[in-house]
Amino acid sequence: MVVCGDGGLAHRLAAELTGVYGEQVTLVVPASERTVRPPVVVRARSASALLDRVVTAAAGLTGNGNGNGNGNGTVPAAGEPPNGIRLMEAAEPNEAALAGAGVERADALALVYDDDETNIRAALTARRLNPRLRLVLRLYNRRLGQHIEELLDQAATLATGGPADGTGFDASTTVLSDADTAAPALAATALTGTSKVLQTGGLMLRAVERPPAGAGVSAAPGLATLALLSPTDSAGLGGDQGPTLLPDPAAVRDGGERTTVVLEQVSYAGPALPDGRGVMPWFASLFSRRLRWSLAGMVGCVVALAVALWLVTGIHPLRAFYLTLLDLFAIDDPALGQSVGRQILQLLSGLAGLLLLPVLLAAVLEALGTFRTTSSLRKPPRGLGGHVVLLGLGKIGTRVLTRLRELNIPVVCVESDPEARGLATARRLRVPVVLGDVTQEGVLEAAKIHRAHALLAVTSADTTNLEAVLYARAVHPDLRVVLRLYDDDFATAVYRTLRAAHPRASTRSRSVSHLAAPAFAGAMMGRQILGAFPVERRVLLFAAVDVGGHPQLEGKTVGEAFRAGFWRVLALDTATGGDSALVWDLPDTYVLRDTDRVLLAATRRGLAELLGRRTGSRG
């Protein structure tokens, strides 16, 4: 694998490929980036603890100009350590630099520079050097990215002579952006406290630990059992036996006191935010809640007066209702010479008519304002609780807001810029918004932070995010907080400090590169790779695989296709029109056909055997 970049995402991506997938990586960075940043740190995360494993390049990795320099400012690395990262310095990813990194022999190339033009130029060069290369590009312009992806895939098809649909080889091109890849992880963190999620079939999945059956804790079985943790140390920091990945049913039954890891869906079980989707949604969109209650009160008052007139005078109920309306609008004759009860009711009707006038005027003005602005920004309703407070409606915040509303999670947004790009999305989704500087007193209180479920601080300023989190913790000590920080080391330091100060509260601080790296790494491994979950010191991979062409799956039942410790079929993908829909509870007797597409979990060795690839260097 070759990774080229000039920021933290390049280092994090190289660490993900090395530590999770066991791949050999060549990292190409500018000289200034090499001097500013230390070598890559690989963090192998266990199910409940973080095991830091430093993977550094040896002192002789960066050449001193005495090697095979080619005069273009690129110094190839020498003395690559086994299973490590080969570090190179290049001012820009030109043809000579890509050739020195070994792109002609590489399986995949990631271009994650901050500049879109640099990534596109390097991708065109790399496709010419190696038509079968898998390309992963980081582009901020999504529409341009779609055209570039089609262009590079078409070039690979013509160069390799493959079929027009691109099948038969794995020279795929994937264009990703930080916002699209980080938003699901941030949304999942606000719900469950973990950013390690798997997206497939419109679902967000996570791996959770379940205590042994005899621990007195009853829980749902989950979608599938993925692993049995070490019997002597469930935290993954010790144990002689190690975890058992993809165990068979007999091993699960005989697990005894071993903790199980199951796959479950990320969902929200709290109160939903009222959005006016009642019997008459158009009525709710025109008038506010207070005005609707006022109108309902006036209608009830008129009905009560009509019933009273009917009982007092004994006239027909319809005539009583008609006379009440005439009195209400002051267009009836005075009740002179009639009974006292009739006169009293006429006076009450006239008084109700006076009260009705301002209500009708307010309704007209509010309806006109709604039509003029299409949909005005809503304010947080009274009594709101269990919601997520989202700070910032920029590029990242807009994606996070959309994802949270797709999960039917109540959200209150806080934004200081009245021209922010996400305000249009908030209006369309009818999400309450508080306009104001979050660092000013009273802004978070207006967002009902004291009754919130979680706080997501994703503004573009690290200090603003940190200040908002500290103030929110002072108001609500047990609040779950997630803050976006650019620098990964700074995010780790903030996380440890907040955890020490508030040990009972859930705290997550993540950089965008940390959240985006797994998606980029999965794309480099191939489009069928959906993600990976660490289990102690081992890794489970998730992939979408076509049954056709795999004798281990084709024509076999789900039970027969299951190979303990290697792979397991989890769900059937019944995609129609490009939309994926997963069928989970597959019976063991279901026969896999060559036209089926399945979601499976596998070890690195199992997936390499199933797909006919080489295993990683640790395989």
Coordinates of C-alpha atoms in Angstrom, one line a residue:
M1 CA 0.0 0.0 0.0
V2 CA 1.2 3.5 -0.8
V3 CA -0.2 6.5 1.1
C4 CA 0.6 10.1 0.0
G5 CA -0.4 13.1 2.0
D6 CA 0.6 16.2 3.9
G7 CA -1.5 16.0 7.1
G8 CA -2.5 13.9 10.0
L9 CA -4.8 11.7 7.9
A10 CA -1.9 10.2 6.0
H11 CA -0.2 9.1 9.2
R12 CA -3.4 7.8 10.7
L13 CA -4.2 5.9 7.5
A14 CA -0.8 4.3 7.4
A15 CA -1.2 3.3 11.0
E16 CA -4.7 1.8 10.3
L17 CA -3.4 -0.3 7.3
T18 CA -0.4 -1.6 9.3
G19 CA -2.1 -2.2 12.7
V20 CA -5.5 -3.4 11.6
Y21 CA -5.0 -5.0 8.2
G22 CA -1.4 -6.1 8.6
E23 CA -0.3 -4.5 5.3
Q24 CA 3.1 -3.2 4.3
V25 CA 2.8 0.6 3.7
T26 CA 5.0 3.2 2.0
L27 CA 4.2 6.6 3.4
V28 CA 5.1 9.6 1.2
V29 CA 5.2 13.0 3.0
P30 CA 6.8 16.3 2.4
A31 CA 10.1 17.0 4.2
S32 CA 8.5 19.5 6.5
E33 CA 5.9 17.0 7.5
R34 CA 8.6 14.5 8.4
T35 CA 10.4 17.0 10.6
V36 CA 7.2 18.3 12.4
R37 CA 5.5 15.0 13.0
P38 CA 7.0 11.9 14.7
P39 CA 6.8 8.5 13.0
V40 CA 3.4 6.9 12.9
V41 CA 1.9 5.5 16.1
V42 CA -0.2 2.5 15.6
R43 CA -2.9 2.0 18.3
A44 CA -4.4 -1.5 18.4
R45 CA -7.7 -0.9 20.2
S46 CA -9.1 -3.8 22.3
A47 CA -12.8 -4.2 23.2
S48 CA -12.4 -2.2 26.4
A49 CA -8.9 -0.8 26.5
L50 CA -6.4 1.0 24.3
L51 CA -3.1 -0.8 23.7
D52 CA -0.5 1.6 22.3
R53 CA 1.9 -0.1 20.0
V54 CA 4.5 2.2 18.4
V55 CA 5.5 1.3 14.9
T56 CA 8.4 3.5 13.9
A57 CA 10.7 3.5 11.0
A58 CA 14.3 2.7 11.8
A59 CA 16.9 5.5 11.7
G60 CA 18.1 4.5 8.2
L61 CA 14.6 4.7 6.6
T62 CA 15.0 8.3 5.3
G63 CA 18.0 8.4 2.9
N64 CA 20.6 11.1 3.2
G65 CA 21.2 11.5 -0.6
N66 CA 23.9 8.9 -0.9
G67 CA 21.5 6.2 -2.1
N68 CA 19.7 5.9 -5.4
G69 CA 18.6 9.5 -5.4
N70 CA 17.0 10.5 -8.8
G71 CA 17.6 14.2 -8.7
N72 CA 13.9 15.1 -8.2
G73 CA 14.0 15.8 -4.5
T74 CA 12.7 12.3 -3.6
V75 CA 14.7 10.2 -1.2
P76 CA 13.6 6.6 -1.2
A77 CA 13.7 4.9 2.1
A78 CA 16.0 2.0 2.7
G79 CA 16.2 -0.8 5.2
E80 CA 12.4 -1.3 5.6
P81 CA 11.7 -3.2 8.8
P82 CA 9.4 -6.2 8.6
N83 CA 5.8 -5.4 9.0
G84 CA 6.6 -1.7 9.4
I85 CA 6.2 1.5 7.4
R86 CA 8.6 2.6 4.7
L87 CA 8.9 6.4 4.9
M88 CA 9.7 8.6 2.0
E89 CA 10.1 12.3 1.5
A90 CA 8.8 14.1 -1.6
A91 CA 7.9 17.7 -2.2
E92 CA 5.0 16.7 -4.4
P93 CA 3.5 13.4 -5.8
N94 CA 4.9 13.7 -9.3
E95 CA 5.7 10.8 -11.6
A96 CA 9.2 10.3 -10.2
A97 CA 8.0 10.3 -6.6
L98 CA 5.2 7.8 -7.4
A99 CA 7.6 5.5 -9.3
G100 CA 10.1 5.7 -6.4
A101 CA 7.3 4.7 -4.0
G102 CA 6.7 1.6 -6.1
V103 CA 3.2 2.4 -7.4
E104 CA 3.8 0.1 -10.4
R105 CA 3.9 -2.9 -8.0
A106 CA 1.5 -1.6 -5.4
D107 CA -2.0 -2.9 -4.7
A108 CA -3.5 0.4 -3.7
L109 CA -2.7 4.1 -3.5
A110 CA -4.3 6.7 -1.3
L111 CA -3.9 10.4 -2.1
V112 CA -5.0 12.5 0.9
Y113 CA -3.4 15.9 0.3
D114 CA -5.4 18.9 1.4
D115 CA -5.5 20.3 -2.1
D116 CA -8.0 18.7 -4.5
E117 CA -6.0 19.6 -7.6
T118 CA -2.9 17.8 -6.2
N119 CA -4.8 14.6 -5.6
I120 CA -6.4 14.6 -9.0
R121 CA -3.1 15.3 -10.8
A122 CA -1.4 12.5 -8.9
A123 CA -4.3 10.1 -9.5
L124 CA -4.2 10.6 -13.3
T125 CA -0.4 9.9 -13.2
A126 CA -0.8 6.8 -11.0
R127 CA -3.5 5.4 -13.2
R128 CA -1.2 5.7 -16.2
L129 CA 1.7 4.0 -14.3
N130 CA -0.5 1.1 -13.0
P131 CA -3.9 0.7 -14.6
R132 CA -4.8 -2.1 -12.1
L133 CA -4.1 0.1 -9.1
R134 CA -6.9 0.7 -6.6
L135 CA -7.1 4.4 -6.1
V136 CA -8.6 6.3 -3.1
L137 CA -8.8 10.0 -3.3
R138 CA -9.7 12.7 -0.8
L139 CA -11.7 15.4 -2.5
Y140 CA -13.8 18.1 -0.9
N141 CA -15.8 18.8 -4.1
R142 CA -18.3 15.9 -4.1
R143 CA -19.8 16.5 -7.6
L144 CA -16.3 16.8 -9.1
G145 CA -15.3 13.6 -7.3
Q146 CA -18.1 11.6 -9.0
H147 CA -16.9 12.6 -12.4
I148 CA -13.2 11.9 -11.5
E149 CA -14.2 8.5 -10.2
E150 CA -16.0 7.6 -13.4
L151 CA -13.1 8.9 -15.5
L152 CA -10.4 6.9 -13.7
D153 CA -12.5 3.7 -13.7
Q154 CA -13.1 4.1 -17.5
A155 CA -9.4 4.7 -18.1
A156 CA -8.5 1.5 -16.1
T157 CA -11.1 -0.5 -18.1
L158 CA -9.6 0.7 -21.4
A159 CA -6.0 0.1 -20.3
T160 CA -6.6 -3.4 -19.0
G161 CA -9.0 -4.5 -21.7
G162 CA -11.5 -5.5 -19.1
P163 CA -15.3 -5.5 -19.5
A164 CA -17.1 -2.2 -19.6
D165 CA -18.6 -2.6 -16.2
G166 CA -15.2 -2.9 -14.6
T167 CA -15.6 -6.5 -13.4
G168 CA -12.8 -8.9 -13.7
F169 CA -10.2 -6.7 -12.0
D170 CA -10.0 -4.7 -8.8
A171 CA -8.7 -1.4 -10.2
S172 CA -11.5 0.6 -8.5
T173 CA -11.5 4.3 -7.8
T174 CA -13.1 5.6 -4.6
V175 CA -13.5 9.3 -3.8
L176 CA -14.1 10.1 -0.2
S177 CA -14.3 13.3 1.9
D178 CA -13.6 13.9 5.6
A179 CA -17.1 15.1 6.3
D180 CA -18.9 12.1 4.8
T181 CA -16.6 9.6 6.6
A182 CA -16.4 11.2 10.0
A183 CA -20.1 12.1 10.4
P184 CA -21.5 8.6 11.0
A185 CA -18.8 7.9 13.6
L186 CA -19.6 11.2 15.4
A187 CA -23.4 10.4 15.3
A188 CA -22.7 6.9 16.8
T189 CA -20.5 8.3 19.4
A190 CA -23.2 10.7 20.6
L191 CA -25.5 7.6 21.0
T192 CA -23.4 4.8 22.3
G193 CA -20.1 6.4 23.3
T194 CA -18.1 4.5 20.6
S195 CA -16.9 5.8 17.2
K196 CA -16.2 2.3 15.9
V197 CA -19.2 1.6 13.8
L198 CA -20.0 -0.3 10.6
Q199 CA -22.4 1.1 8.0
T200 CA -24.2 -1.3 5.7
G201 CA -27.7 -1.6 4.3
G202 CA -28.8 1.7 5.8
L203 CA -27.9 0.4 9.3
M204 CA -25.2 1.4 11.8
L205 CA -23.7 -1.6 13.6
R206 CA -21.3 -1.9 16.5
A207 CA -19.6 -4.6 18.4
V208 CA -20.4 -4.8 22.1
E209 CA -19.3 -7.0 25.0
R210 CA -21.8 -9.1 26.8
P211 CA -21.2 -10.6 30.2
P212 CA -21.4 -14.4 30.7
A213 CA -24.8 -15.9 31.0
G214 CA -24.3 -16.6 34.7
A215 CA -23.5 -13.0 35.6
G216 CA -27.1 -12.1 36.3
V217 CA -27.3 -9.6 33.5
S218 CA -29.9 -10.3 30.8
A219 CA -29.4 -8.7 27.4
A220 CA -30.6 -9.1 23.9
P221 CA -28.6 -11.7 22.0
G222 CA -27.6 -9.3 19.2
L223 CA -27.5 -9.9 15.5
A224 CA -24.6 -12.4 15.7
T225 CA -21.9 -13.7 18.0
L226 CA -18.5 -12.5 16.8
A227 CA -16.0 -13.7 19.4
L228 CA -15.3 -15.1 22.9
L229 CA -12.8 -13.0 24.8
S230 CA -9.8 -14.4 26.7
P231 CA -11.0 -16.5 29.7
T232 CA -8.4 -15.0 32.1
D233 CA -8.6 -11.3 31.1
S234 CA -11.7 -9.9 29.4
A235 CA -9.9 -6.6 28.8
G236 CA -7.5 -8.2 26.4
L237 CA -4.4 -7.3 28.3
G238 CA -3.4 -10.8 29.1
G239 CA -4.5 -14.3 29.0
D240 CA -2.9 -17.4 27.7
Q241 CA -5.6 -18.7 25.4
G242 CA -6.5 -15.4 23.6
P243 CA -9.8 -14.6 22.0
T244 CA -11.8 -17.1 19.9
L245 CA -13.0 -15.4 16.7
L246 CA -16.2 -16.5 15.0
P247 CA -16.8 -19.5 17.4
D248 CA -19.3 -22.2 16.5
P249 CA -22.5 -22.7 18.5
A250 CA -20.9 -25.4 20.7
A251 CA -18.0 -23.2 21.7
V252 CA -20.5 -20.4 22.6
R253 CA -22.5 -22.8 24.8
D254 CA -19.3 -24.1 26.4
G255 CA -17.8 -20.6 26.9
G256 CA -18.5 -20.7 30.6
E257 CA -17.4 -17.4 32.2
R258 CA -16.0 -16.0 29.0
T259 CA -17.3 -12.6 27.8
T260 CA -18.9 -12.7 24.4
V261 CA -18.7 -10.0 21.7
V262 CA -21.9 -9.6 19.7
L263 CA -22.9 -7.4 16.8
E264 CA -25.9 -5.1 17.4
Q265 CA -27.6 -2.2 15.7
V266 CA -27.0 1.3 16.8
S267 CA -30.4 2.9 17.6
Y268 CA -32.0 5.6 19.6
A269 CA -34.5 4.7 22.3
G270 CA -35.1 8.1 23.9
P271 CA -38.0 10.5 23.3
A272 CA -38.6 11.7 19.8
L273 CA -38.6 15.4 19.0
P274 CA -42.1 16.5 18.0
D275 CA -42.1 17.7 14.4
G276 CA -45.7 18.4 13.7
R277 CA -46.3 15.2 11.8
G278 CA -49.8 14.8 13.1
V279 CA -53.2 14.5 11.4
M280 CA -52.8 17.9 9.7
P281 CA -49.0 18.5 9.1
W282 CA -49.8 21.5 7.0
F283 CA -51.6 23.1 9.9
A284 CA -48.6 22.5 12.2
S285 CA -46.2 24.0 9.7
L286 CA -48.3 27.2 9.4
F287 CA -48.9 27.9 13.1
S288 CA -46.8 27.6 16.2
R289 CA -47.8 25.4 19.1
R290 CA -48.9 28.3 21.3
L291 CA -51.1 29.7 18.5
R292 CA -52.7 26.3 17.9
W293 CA -53.6 25.9 21.6
S294 CA -55.1 29.4 21.5
L295 CA -57.2 28.6 18.5
A296 CA -58.3 25.3 20.1
G297 CA -59.3 27.2 23.3
M298 CA -61.4 29.7 21.3
V299 CA -63.2 26.9 19.5
G300 CA -64.0 25.2 22.8
C301 CA -65.3 28.5 24.2
V302 CA -67.7 28.9 21.2
V303 CA -69.0 25.4 21.5
A304 CA -69.6 25.9 25.2
L305 CA -71.5 29.1 24.6
A306 CA -73.6 27.5 21.9
V307 CA -74.5 24.5 24.2
A308 CA -75.4 26.9 27.0
L309 CA -77.7 29.0 24.7
W310 CA -79.4 25.8 23.6
L311 CA -80.1 24.7 27.2
V312 CA -81.2 28.2 28.3
T313 CA -83.5 29.0 25.5
G314 CA -84.5 25.5 24.2
I315 CA -84.1 26.5 20.6
H316 CA -82.6 24.1 18.0
P317 CA -78.9 23.3 18.6
L318 CA -77.9 24.5 15.1
R319 CA -79.8 27.8 15.6
A320 CA -78.1 28.2 19.0
F321 CA -74.7 27.7 17.4
Y322 CA -75.6 30.2 14.6
L323 CA -76.8 32.9 17.1
T324 CA -73.6 32.4 19.1
L325 CA -71.5 33.1 16.1
L326 CA -73.5 36.2 15.3
D327 CA -73.0 37.4 18.8
L328 CA -69.3 36.5 18.7
F329 CA -68.8 38.7 15.6
A330 CA -71.1 41.5 16.9
I331 CA -73.5 41.3 14.0
D332 CA -76.7 40.2 15.8
D333 CA -79.4 42.4 17.3
P334 CA -79.2 43.1 21.1
A335 CA -81.2 40.7 23.2
L336 CA -83.5 43.3 24.5
G337 CA -86.6 42.1 26.2
Q338 CA -85.4 38.5 26.3
S339 CA -84.5 36.4 29.3
V340 CA -81.6 37.3 31.6
G341 CA -79.7 34.1 30.6
R342 CA -79.9 35.0 27.0
Q343 CA -78.6 38.5 27.6
I344 CA -75.7 37.2 29.8
L345 CA -74.7 34.7 27.1
Q346 CA -74.8 37.4 24.5
L347 CA -72.4 39.6 26.6
L348 CA -70.0 36.6 27.0
S349 CA -70.1 35.9 23.3
G350 CA -69.2 39.5 22.6
L351 CA -66.3 39.3 25.0
A352 CA -65.1 36.1 23.4
G353 CA -65.2 37.9 20.1
L354 CA -62.9 40.6 21.4
L355 CA -60.5 38.0 22.5
L356 CA -60.6 36.2 19.2
L357 CA -59.5 39.2 17.2
P358 CA -55.8 39.3 18.3
V359 CA -55.6 35.5 17.9
L360 CA -56.8 35.7 14.3
L361 CA -54.4 38.6 13.6
A362 CA -51.5 36.6 15.0
A363 CA -52.5 33.6 12.9
V364 CA -52.6 35.6 9.7
L365 CA -49.2 37.3 10.4
E366 CA -47.6 34.0 11.3
A367 CA -48.9 32.2 8.3
L368 CA -47.7 35.1 6.0
G369 CA -44.3 34.9 7.7
T370 CA -44.1 31.2 7.1
F371 CA -45.0 31.5 3.5
R372 CA -42.4 34.3 3.0
T373 CA -39.5 32.3 4.6
T374 CA -40.6 28.9 3.5
S375 CA -39.8 27.6 7.0
S376 CA -38.4 29.7 9.8
L377 CA -35.9 28.5 12.3
R378 CA -37.6 26.8 15.1
K379 CA -36.9 27.3 18.8
P380 CA -36.3 24.5 21.2
P381 CA -39.8 23.5 22.6
R382 CA -40.5 23.7 26.3
G383 CA -39.9 20.5 28.3
L384 CA -37.5 19.1 25.7
G385 CA -35.1 16.5 27.1
G386 CA -33.0 13.5 26.0
H387 CA -31.9 15.3 22.9
V388 CA -28.5 15.9 21.3
V389 CA -27.0 19.4 21.3
L390 CA -25.0 20.0 18.1
L391 CA -22.5 22.9 18.0
G392 CA -21.6 24.1 14.6
L393 CA -23.4 23.8 11.2
G394 CA -20.4 23.8 8.9
K395 CA -19.3 21.1 6.6
I396 CA -19.0 18.4 9.3
G397 CA -21.9 19.6 11.4
T398 CA -24.3 19.5 8.4
R399 CA -23.4 15.9 7.7
V400 CA -23.8 15.0 11.3
L401 CA -27.2 16.7 11.6
T402 CA -28.5 14.8 8.5
R403 CA -27.3 11.5 9.9
L404 CA -28.8 12.1 13.3
R405 CA -32.2 13.0 11.8
E406 CA -32.0 9.8 9.6
L407 CA -31.9 8.0 12.9
N408 CA -34.9 10.0 14.3
I409 CA -32.8 11.5 17.0
P410 CA -34.0 14.8 18.5
V411 CA -31.4 17.5 17.8
V412 CA -31.0 21.2 18.9
C413 CA -28.3 23.1 16.9
V414 CA -26.2 26.0 18.0
E415 CA -24.6 28.2 15.4
S416 CA -23.0 31.7 15.6
D417 CA -23.0 32.5 11.9
P418 CA -26.5 33.4 10.5
E419 CA -25.2 32.6 7.0
A420 CA -23.9 29.1 7.8
R421 CA -24.3 26.4 5.2
G422 CA -26.2 24.1 7.5
L423 CA -29.0 26.5 8.4
A424 CA -30.8 25.6 5.2
T425 CA -30.6 21.9 6.1
A426 CA -31.9 22.7 9.6
R427 CA -34.9 24.6 8.1
R428 CA -35.7 21.8 5.8
L429 CA -35.5 19.2 8.6
R430 CA -37.4 21.5 11.0
V431 CA -34.7 21.2 13.6
P432 CA -34.6 23.8 16.4
V433 CA -31.7 26.2 16.1
V434 CA -30.2 28.7 18.6
L435 CA -28.3 31.5 16.9
G436 CA -25.5 32.8 19.1
D437 CA -21.9 32.5 20.2
V438 CA -21.7 29.3 22.3
T439 CA -19.0 30.9 24.5
Q440 CA -21.5 33.5 25.6
E441 CA -23.5 32.9 28.8
G442 CA -27.1 31.7 28.2
V443 CA -26.6 30.2 24.7
L444 CA -26.2 26.6 25.9
E445 CA -29.0 27.1 28.4
A446 CA -31.3 28.1 25.5
A447 CA -30.5 24.8 23.9
K448 CA -31.7 23.0 27.0
I449 CA -28.2 21.6 27.8
H450 CA -29.2 20.7 31.3
R451 CA -31.7 18.1 30.0
A452 CA -29.7 17.0 27.0
H453 CA -28.5 13.4 26.4
A454 CA -25.2 14.4 24.6
L455 CA -23.2 17.3 23.4
L456 CA -21.5 17.2 20.0
A457 CA -19.0 20.1 19.5
V458 CA -17.9 20.1 15.9
T459 CA -17.1 23.7 15.1
S460 CA -14.0 24.6 13.2
A461 CA -12.3 26.1 16.3
D462 CA -10.7 23.8 18.8
T463 CA -10.8 26.3 21.6
T464 CA -14.5 26.9 21.0
N465 CA -15.2 23.2 21.2
L466 CA -13.2 22.8 24.3
E467 CA -14.7 25.8 26.1
A468 CA -18.2 24.7 25.2
V469 CA -17.6 21.2 26.6
L470 CA -16.0 22.5 29.8
Y471 CA -19.0 24.9 30.4
A472 CA -21.5 22.2 29.6
R473 CA -19.8 19.8 32.1
A474 CA -20.2 22.6 34.7
V475 CA -23.9 22.7 34.1
H476 CA -24.5 19.0 33.5
P477 CA -21.6 16.9 35.1
D478 CA -22.9 13.6 33.7
L479 CA -23.4 14.8 30.2
R480 CA -22.0 12.7 27.4
V481 CA -19.7 14.9 25.4
V482 CA -18.0 14.5 22.0
L483 CA -15.7 17.2 20.7
R484 CA -13.9 17.4 17.4
L485 CA -10.3 18.4 17.6
Y486 CA -7.9 18.7 14.6
D487 CA -4.7 17.5 16.2
D488 CA -4.8 13.8 17.2
D489 CA -2.3 14.2 20.1
F490 CA -4.2 17.2 21.5
A491 CA -7.4 15.2 21.3
T492 CA -5.9 12.3 23.3
A493 CA -4.6 14.7 26.0
V494 CA -8.0 16.4 26.3
Y495 CA -9.7 13.0 26.5
R496 CA -7.5 11.8 29.3
T497 CA -7.9 15.0 31.3
L498 CA -11.7 15.1 31.0
R499 CA -11.9 11.4 31.9
A500 CA -9.9 12.1 35.0
A501 CA -12.0 15.1 36.0
H502 CA -15.3 13.4 35.3
P503 CA -14.8 9.6 35.6
R504 CA -18.6 8.8 35.7
A505 CA -19.4 10.7 32.5
S506 CA -18.8 9.5 28.9
T507 CA -16.1 11.6 27.1
R508 CA -14.9 11.3 23.6
S509 CA -12.4 13.6 21.8
R510 CA -11.5 12.7 18.3
S511 CA -9.8 14.3 15.4
V512 CA -11.3 14.1 11.9
S513 CA -8.4 12.2 10.6
H514 CA -8.9 9.6 13.4
L515 CA -12.5 9.1 12.4
A516 CA -11.9 9.2 8.6
A517 CA -8.9 6.8 8.5
P518 CA -10.9 3.5 8.8
A519 CA -13.1 4.4 5.8
F520 CA -10.1 5.3 3.7
A521 CA -8.3 2.1 4.8
G522 CA -11.3 -0.1 3.9
A523 CA -11.5 1.5 0.5
M524 CA -7.9 0.7 -0.1
M525 CA -8.5 -2.9 0.7
G526 CA -11.2 -3.1 -1.9
R527 CA -14.8 -2.0 -2.4
Q528 CA -16.1 -5.2 -0.8
I529 CA -14.4 -4.4 2.6
L530 CA -16.9 -2.6 4.8
G531 CA -14.9 -2.1 7.9
A532 CA -13.0 -3.8 10.7
F533 CA -13.5 -4.3 14.5
P534 CA -10.6 -5.0 16.9
V535 CA -11.1 -7.9 19.3
E536 CA -8.3 -7.7 21.9
R537 CA -5.1 -8.0 19.8
R538 CA -6.8 -9.5 16.8
V539 CA -9.1 -8.0 14.1
L540 CA -12.4 -9.1 12.5
L541 CA -13.1 -7.8 9.0
F542 CA -16.5 -7.3 7.4
A543 CA -17.1 -7.6 3.7
A544 CA -19.8 -7.8 1.1
V545 CA -19.1 -10.7 -1.2
D546 CA -20.9 -12.1 -4.3
V547 CA -21.5 -15.8 -3.8
G548 CA -20.8 -16.6 -7.5
G549 CA -17.2 -17.6 -8.1
H550 CA -16.6 -18.7 -4.5
P551 CA -16.8 -22.5 -4.2
Q552 CA -16.7 -22.2 -0.4
L553 CA -20.1 -20.5 -0.6
E554 CA -21.8 -21.3 -3.8
G555 CA -24.4 -24.1 -3.6
K556 CA -23.9 -24.6 0.1
T557 CA -26.3 -23.8 3.0
V558 CA -25.5 -21.1 5.5
G559 CA -24.6 -23.7 8.0
E560 CA -22.3 -25.5 5.6
A561 CA -20.6 -22.3 4.5
F562 CA -19.7 -21.3 8.1
R563 CA -16.1 -22.1 8.9
A564 CA -15.3 -21.4 12.5
G565 CA -12.4 -19.1 13.0
F566 CA -12.3 -18.1 9.4
W567 CA -15.6 -16.7 8.1
R568 CA -19.3 -16.6 8.8
V569 CA -22.2 -15.4 6.7
L570 CA -24.2 -12.8 8.7
A571 CA -26.8 -11.5 6.3
L572 CA -28.2 -11.6 2.8
D573 CA -28.1 -8.4 0.7
T574 CA -31.3 -8.1 -1.3
A575 CA -30.3 -5.0 -3.2
T576 CA -32.8 -3.6 -5.6
G577 CA -32.1 -0.5 -7.7
G578 CA -28.8 0.2 -5.9
D579 CA -30.5 0.3 -2.4
S580 CA -29.1 -2.3 0.0
A581 CA -31.5 -4.1 2.3
L582 CA -30.1 -6.8 4.6
V583 CA -31.9 -9.9 5.7
W584 CA -30.4 -11.0 9.0
D585 CA -32.0 -14.1 10.6
L586 CA -31.0 -16.5 7.8
P587 CA -31.7 -20.1 8.6
D588 CA -28.9 -22.5 8.5
T589 CA -30.7 -24.5 5.8
Y590 CA -30.8 -21.5 3.3
V591 CA -28.9 -22.5 0.2
L592 CA -26.6 -19.7 -1.2
R593 CA -27.1 -19.2 -4.9
D594 CA -24.6 -17.8 -7.3
T595 CA -26.7 -14.6 -7.8
D596 CA -26.7 -13.9 -4.0
R597 CA -24.6 -11.2 -2.3
V598 CA -23.9 -11.8 1.4
L599 CA -22.4 -9.8 4.3
L600 CA -19.9 -11.9 6.2
A601 CA -17.4 -11.5 9.0
A602 CA -14.0 -13.0 8.6
T603 CA -10.5 -13.0 10.0
R604 CA -7.7 -11.6 7.9
R605 CA -6.5 -15.1 7.1
G606 CA -10.0 -16.3 6.3
L607 CA -10.9 -13.4 4.0
A608 CA -7.6 -13.7 2.2
E609 CA -8.3 -17.4 1.6
L610 CA -11.9 -16.8 0.6
L611 CA -11.0 -14.0 -1.9
G612 CA -7.9 -15.7 -3.2
R613 CA -5.6 -13.0 -2.0
R614 CA -2.3 -13.1 -0.2
T615 CA -2.5 -12.7 3.5
G616 CA -0.8 -9.8 5.2
S617 CA 2.8 -10.1 6.3
R618 CA 1.5 -11.2 9.7
G619 CA -0.8 -13.8 8.2

